[in-house]
Amino acid sequence: MMFFPFELLSPLTPSAVKNWRENLKQFELAHFADYSIFELIENRSRFYDLLLERLWQQMALSDETELSLIAVGGYGRKEMFPLSDLDFLILTVQTPTVEVEEKIAQFVRFLWDSGFEVGHSVRTLAQCEREGKQDITIATNLLEARFLAGNRPHFESLCEWVQRADFWSKEDFFNAKVQEQMERYQRYHNTAYNLEPDIKYSPGGLRDLHLLYWVALRHTGALTLETILQSGFIYPQEYQQLQESQAFLFKVRFALHLILKRYDNRLLFDRQIKVSALLGFTGEGNQGVEKMMKQFFQALRRISLISHLLIQHYREHFLSPTYDVFIHQLDEDFELVNGRLRLRNEDLFLQKPERILDLFFYLTQFETAVIHPETLRKLQPALEQLPQKLCQIAAAREKFLRLFNQPNAIQRAFIPMHQYGVLTAYLPQWQAIEGLMQFDLFHIYTVDEHTLRVMLKLEHFLHKESEKEHPICHRIFSRLSDRTLLYVAALFHDIAKGRGGDHAELGAVDVIEFAKLHGFDRREVETLSWLVQSHLLMSITAQRRDIHDPEVVMKFAESVQNQVRLDYLTCLTVADICATNATLWNSWKRSLFSSLYDFTTSRFNQEGSELLGHSEKSAENRRLARQILLSDTASYSSQAIQALWQRCPDEYFLRNTPKQIAGHTALLIDFSGKLLVKVTNQFSLGGTEVFIYCGDQAHLFNKVVTTIGAKKFSIHDAQIITTQDGYVLDSFIITELNGDLVKFDRRRELEKALTLVLESDKRPILSFPKHRQLQPFTVKTEVRFLNETKEDQTEMELIALDKPALLAEISQIFSDLNLNLLNAKIMTLGEKIEDFFILKNHAGKALTVQEKENLREVIYQRI
């Protein structure tokens, strides 16, 4: 179907071609919803064909009988998008003369001047043969060659030659293309679910479709999905799924190219907003983007699955040499054939659908076994024909629960079950989270992918190598005789995302229904419900509350109730953090969670006795710090220690660990200067501490956080303490942006920078570039005051959009309102900050109602 909005008139000029291209783009934008994506692509490809054929004539290249103009690559497949390169080969019978070379150069220059990205080559048949044999990419382009103009017989000679076995054998070609796929997958960490995926190169993207084309093309000469279907290379059901997935990816890529000026295939956040709108996805807030990305990730998963299946099928049926067949019968319905699980009864899954789960049970029993491709091809239609969810079948429920306690159950059973659609067939709620993306910078995986990674992380706690990084979780998980409860809690912890409302509360309802259906007893049902509903409790307490405050620990312990729940919640929380984003877990977080776990365990072990109060806790920290100092090889007198400590308020001893107190004391006991800045990894477990001792001064906190931010460190915690005689004992916990401890050279560099800024009367004025990834996001600023009954201090939680120097801006607000900051917990969740502050007013008390309202109003105005 032709629908050009213009005529290709002669003579062609670059400016005219640019106008035609712009007209075509505007036409495509205006009529994007009026035509199928295949019509749009065909129309654009046809436009390029007509243009090149006309230009070939205009440049008098049609007079050169030894030349052929041949489309290759995506252009050869007629797969042209608005920003696609114009790839072509000029095939020549012999090396061109100088005159012909000049004509070719003019031809290419014209296209460059017209705004095209041109990929071209000029080769003889012999050169094609030599270079094609050496380079699989050139060989692939030649296989896709399509005649445009010139010497057709010579082109046909090329086609005959590239089909010869001595060019690239089918086996060598297949192995080379599969190797390319493996290397490409590794660049994307073997997952399609990256934060800003690449339509073309991500696992399951268009390159996986091209792989199927290329293998079929080399084997049968098939050029399209239709001809691949007709050749018997794929089944009708697979054809339908590939056709639908390809159409959607084509639409997304075409829309992306329409909104861009330069070639790119990455769906960056700001582009997702524009593309989803062009494709007609609507909804409140980010719902349109999330709907589009859900469909996008589902398309990637289908393509990746079918690609995997067909690679296995091709290798087994067309490439594997003849060898002896070793059959190990597993039961009346399953057998292991040369390490591949195969059905003995082809209709088994239709007749006994509960036996689908046995397929994955056997995967856990044979660690090197894989599923036979023909078994996979029987699985898919059986899943589609299920009259009910598998969980409604009593025998299936028993088999499902049995899986949790098998060796490597998550890696060997549940991940393949998700990959092949069995989890969707089993759990009613699973389909809703398949491919469900959350439009933020915190989560880097879809909800289903994240859930499986949480379960996989739990399983990893069993491995010896996890003992160093996750000692508590390794100890807990290894001693559990039955890990089913934790795995089920992980399976349901985010199951209700995307529905609206509190996903933890909705998920708790779902897991109760699941647990009752599967025969869990009352205690187990209550534990599962609590775990799902409270799965964020430990994370919030450890990272956004003052865990050195005994009241915080007591409140947390009251919510948890007992050691068993604490153990379960600790494992679930750590796995959840690690599976959300690999950069989130670091030594500082490990120290926070370990401390909260130890404090709470101590609370349970007190058997009902009162938890230490502030004064008792402060005294205990002094005692332990004194022990550290007096056991040191350096000789510190008790009198000198006491003289220094008399200047420090109780708050200092409450909010710092004994190790920190001892370290600070060792630095200060003989110090007589006015300013001390020490950046060290020795005093604070898990983080690099910035310790500052100097006379109090205006804007001190602002100066410090601005300088730390300028040096590209992350701030996690801040303790702001002032001595009786007006000196500050400030402590900041920082890491590198990736969570690593700060190394020697960087520590010394920061010490110098902080010393300079604190010795100066001027505040640093630093500019920070805008973060590209933050620009598409909006976060509603929220100010919450917590525990408002306290008379001596005010706790405030701030939620806002992250931006450079935000903490410095907040500190300036505190300074302007004459408020004293005692403690800060800094938590960045992607594009959003959720910070916790403990404040006092100028009188050293909790903020009044009016002071709170003033603070809230100023924050809303400035942030």
PDB file of C-alpha atoms in Angstrom, residues 144-241:
ATOM      1  CA  GLU A 144      20.440 -10.465   3.352  1.00  0.00           C
ATOM      2  CA  ALA A 145      21.451  -8.762   0.090  1.00  0.00           C
ATOM      3  CA  ARG A 146      18.566  -7.358  -1.997  1.00  0.00           C
ATOM      4  CA  PHE A 147      18.914  -6.104  -5.581  1.00  0.00           C
ATOM      5  CA  LEU A 148      18.101  -2.440  -6.286  1.00  0.00           C
ATOM      6  CA  ALA A 149      19.670  -1.494  -9.605  1.00  0.00           C
ATOM      7  CA  GLY A 150      22.440  -2.317 -12.085  1.00  0.00           C
ATOM      8  CA  ASN A 151      23.881  -5.649 -13.180  1.00  0.00           C
ATOM      9  CA  ARG A 152      21.343  -8.263 -11.973  1.00  0.00           C
ATOM     10  CA  PRO A 153      23.214 -11.354 -13.286  1.00  0.00           C
ATOM     11  CA  HIS A 154      26.266 -10.346 -11.265  1.00  0.00           C
ATOM     12  CA  PHE A 155      24.064  -9.935  -8.176  1.00  0.00           C
ATOM     13  CA  GLU A 156      22.626 -13.410  -8.763  1.00  0.00           C
ATOM     14  CA  SER A 157      26.153 -14.787  -8.905  1.00  0.00           C
ATOM     15  CA  LEU A 158      26.727 -13.267  -5.472  1.00  0.00           C
ATOM     16  CA  CYS A 159      23.547 -14.915  -4.152  1.00  0.00           C
ATOM     17  CA  GLU A 160      24.594 -18.310  -5.504  1.00  0.00           C
ATOM     18  CA  TRP A 161      28.044 -17.960  -4.034  1.00  0.00           C
ATOM     19  CA  VAL A 162      26.962 -17.000  -0.468  1.00  0.00           C
ATOM     20  CA  GLN A 163      24.775 -20.106  -0.326  1.00  0.00           C
ATOM     21  CA  ARG A 164      27.734 -22.411  -0.953  1.00  0.00           C
ATOM     22  CA  ALA A 165      28.787 -24.647   1.945  1.00  0.00           C
ATOM     23  CA  ASP A 166      32.412 -23.547   1.666  1.00  0.00           C
ATOM     24  CA  PHE A 167      31.453 -19.912   2.351  1.00  0.00           C
ATOM     25  CA  TRP A 168      30.068 -20.461   5.855  1.00  0.00           C
ATOM     26  CA  SER A 169      28.865 -23.941   6.705  1.00  0.00           C
ATOM     27  CA  LYS A 170      25.494 -24.061   8.426  1.00  0.00           C
ATOM     28  CA  GLU A 171      27.098 -25.282  11.640  1.00  0.00           C
ATOM     29  CA  ASP A 172      29.861 -22.647  11.684  1.00  0.00           C
ATOM     30  CA  PHE A 173      27.372 -19.905  10.858  1.00  0.00           C
ATOM     31  CA  PHE A 174      24.996 -21.056  13.600  1.00  0.00           C
ATOM     32  CA  ASN A 175      27.735 -21.310  16.212  1.00  0.00           C
ATOM     33  CA  ALA A 176      29.110 -17.871  15.342  1.00  0.00           C
ATOM     34  CA  LYS A 177      25.691 -16.226  15.630  1.00  0.00           C
ATOM     35  CA  VAL A 178      24.935 -17.979  18.933  1.00  0.00           C
ATOM     36  CA  GLN A 179      28.319 -16.830  20.261  1.00  0.00           C
ATOM     37  CA  GLU A 180      27.405 -13.274  19.278  1.00  0.00           C
ATOM     38  CA  GLN A 181      24.162 -13.643  21.209  1.00  0.00           C
ATOM     39  CA  MET A 182      25.953 -14.918  24.317  1.00  0.00           C
ATOM     40  CA  GLU A 183      28.384 -11.992  24.251  1.00  0.00           C
ATOM     41  CA  ARG A 184      25.523  -9.549  23.752  1.00  0.00           C
ATOM     42  CA  TYR A 185      23.592 -11.049  26.680  1.00  0.00           C
ATOM     43  CA  GLN A 186      26.628 -10.627  28.923  1.00  0.00           C
ATOM     44  CA  ARG A 187      26.801  -6.913  28.094  1.00  0.00           C
ATOM     45  CA  TYR A 188      23.269  -6.624  29.482  1.00  0.00           C
ATOM     46  CA  HIS A 189      23.945  -8.833  32.542  1.00  0.00           C
ATOM     47  CA  ASN A 190      21.888 -11.647  31.015  1.00  0.00           C
ATOM     48  CA  THR A 191      18.591  -9.919  31.676  1.00  0.00           C
ATOM     49  CA  ALA A 192      16.095  -8.060  29.550  1.00  0.00           C
ATOM     50  CA  TYR A 193      14.874  -6.136  32.567  1.00  0.00           C
ATOM     51  CA  ASN A 194      17.346  -3.277  32.613  1.00  0.00           C
ATOM     52  CA  LEU A 195      16.295   0.143  33.804  1.00  0.00           C
ATOM     53  CA  GLU A 196      16.566   1.772  30.383  1.00  0.00           C
ATOM     54  CA  PRO A 197      16.503  -1.141  27.924  1.00  0.00           C
ATOM     55  CA  ASP A 198      17.792  -1.242  24.368  1.00  0.00           C
ATOM     56  CA  ILE A 199      15.071  -2.229  21.897  1.00  0.00           C
ATOM     57  CA  LYS A 200      17.550  -3.786  19.539  1.00  0.00           C
ATOM     58  CA  TYR A 201      20.275  -5.365  21.663  1.00  0.00           C
ATOM     59  CA  SER A 202      18.703  -6.268  25.028  1.00  0.00           C
ATOM     60  CA  PRO A 203      18.045  -9.991  25.560  1.00  0.00           C
ATOM     61  CA  GLY A 204      14.794 -10.732  23.780  1.00  0.00           C
ATOM     62  CA  GLY A 205      15.170  -7.622  21.618  1.00  0.00           C
ATOM     63  CA  LEU A 206      15.169  -7.337  17.842  1.00  0.00           C
ATOM     64  CA  ARG A 207      18.609  -8.928  17.556  1.00  0.00           C
ATOM     65  CA  ASP A 208      17.162 -12.171  18.935  1.00  0.00           C
ATOM     66  CA  LEU A 209      14.528 -12.050  16.190  1.00  0.00           C
ATOM     67  CA  HIS A 210      17.268 -11.397  13.657  1.00  0.00           C
ATOM     68  CA  LEU A 211      19.124 -14.455  14.956  1.00  0.00           C
ATOM     69  CA  LEU A 212      16.119 -16.617  14.052  1.00  0.00           C
ATOM     70  CA  TYR A 213      15.943 -14.954  10.622  1.00  0.00           C
ATOM     71  CA  TRP A 214      19.626 -15.511   9.976  1.00  0.00           C
ATOM     72  CA  VAL A 215      19.672 -19.161  11.026  1.00  0.00           C
ATOM     73  CA  ALA A 216      16.566 -19.876   8.934  1.00  0.00           C
ATOM     74  CA  LEU A 217      17.967 -17.861   6.038  1.00  0.00           C
ATOM     75  CA  ARG A 218      21.218 -19.818   6.049  1.00  0.00           C
ATOM     76  CA  HIS A 219      19.382 -23.117   6.397  1.00  0.00           C
ATOM     77  CA  THR A 220      16.354 -22.741   4.118  1.00  0.00           C
ATOM     78  CA  GLY A 221      16.679 -19.357   2.406  1.00  0.00           C
ATOM     79  CA  ALA A 222      13.560 -18.085   4.228  1.00  0.00           C
ATOM     80  CA  LEU A 223      13.418 -14.296   4.370  1.00  0.00           C
ATOM     81  CA  THR A 224      10.323 -13.520   6.470  1.00  0.00           C
ATOM     82  CA  LEU A 225       8.450 -14.967   9.420  1.00  0.00           C
ATOM     83  CA  GLU A 226       5.828 -16.230   6.980  1.00  0.00           C
ATOM     84  CA  THR A 227       8.337 -18.137   4.887  1.00  0.00           C
ATOM     85  CA  ILE A 228      10.042 -19.412   8.049  1.00  0.00           C
ATOM     86  CA  LEU A 229       6.649 -20.766   9.148  1.00  0.00           C
ATOM     87  CA  GLN A 230       6.040 -22.352   5.759  1.00  0.00           C
ATOM     88  CA  SER A 231       9.446 -24.029   5.884  1.00  0.00           C
ATOM     89  CA  GLY A 232       8.471 -25.806   9.112  1.00  0.00           C
ATOM     90  CA  PHE A 233      11.214 -24.114  11.101  1.00  0.00           C
ATOM     91  CA  ILE A 234       8.694 -22.728  13.628  1.00  0.00           C
ATOM     92  CA  TYR A 235       5.232 -23.860  14.726  1.00  0.00           C
ATOM     93  CA  PRO A 236       2.073 -21.785  14.089  1.00  0.00           C
ATOM     94  CA  GLN A 237       1.733 -20.855  17.758  1.00  0.00           C
ATOM     95  CA  GLU A 238       5.351 -19.681  17.859  1.00  0.00           C
ATOM     96  CA  TYR A 239       4.836 -17.754  14.648  1.00  0.00           C
ATOM     97  CA  GLN A 240       1.841 -15.953  16.152  1.00  0.00           C
ATOM     98  CA  GLN A 241       3.736 -14.997  19.307  1.00  0.00           C
TER      99      GLN A 241
END
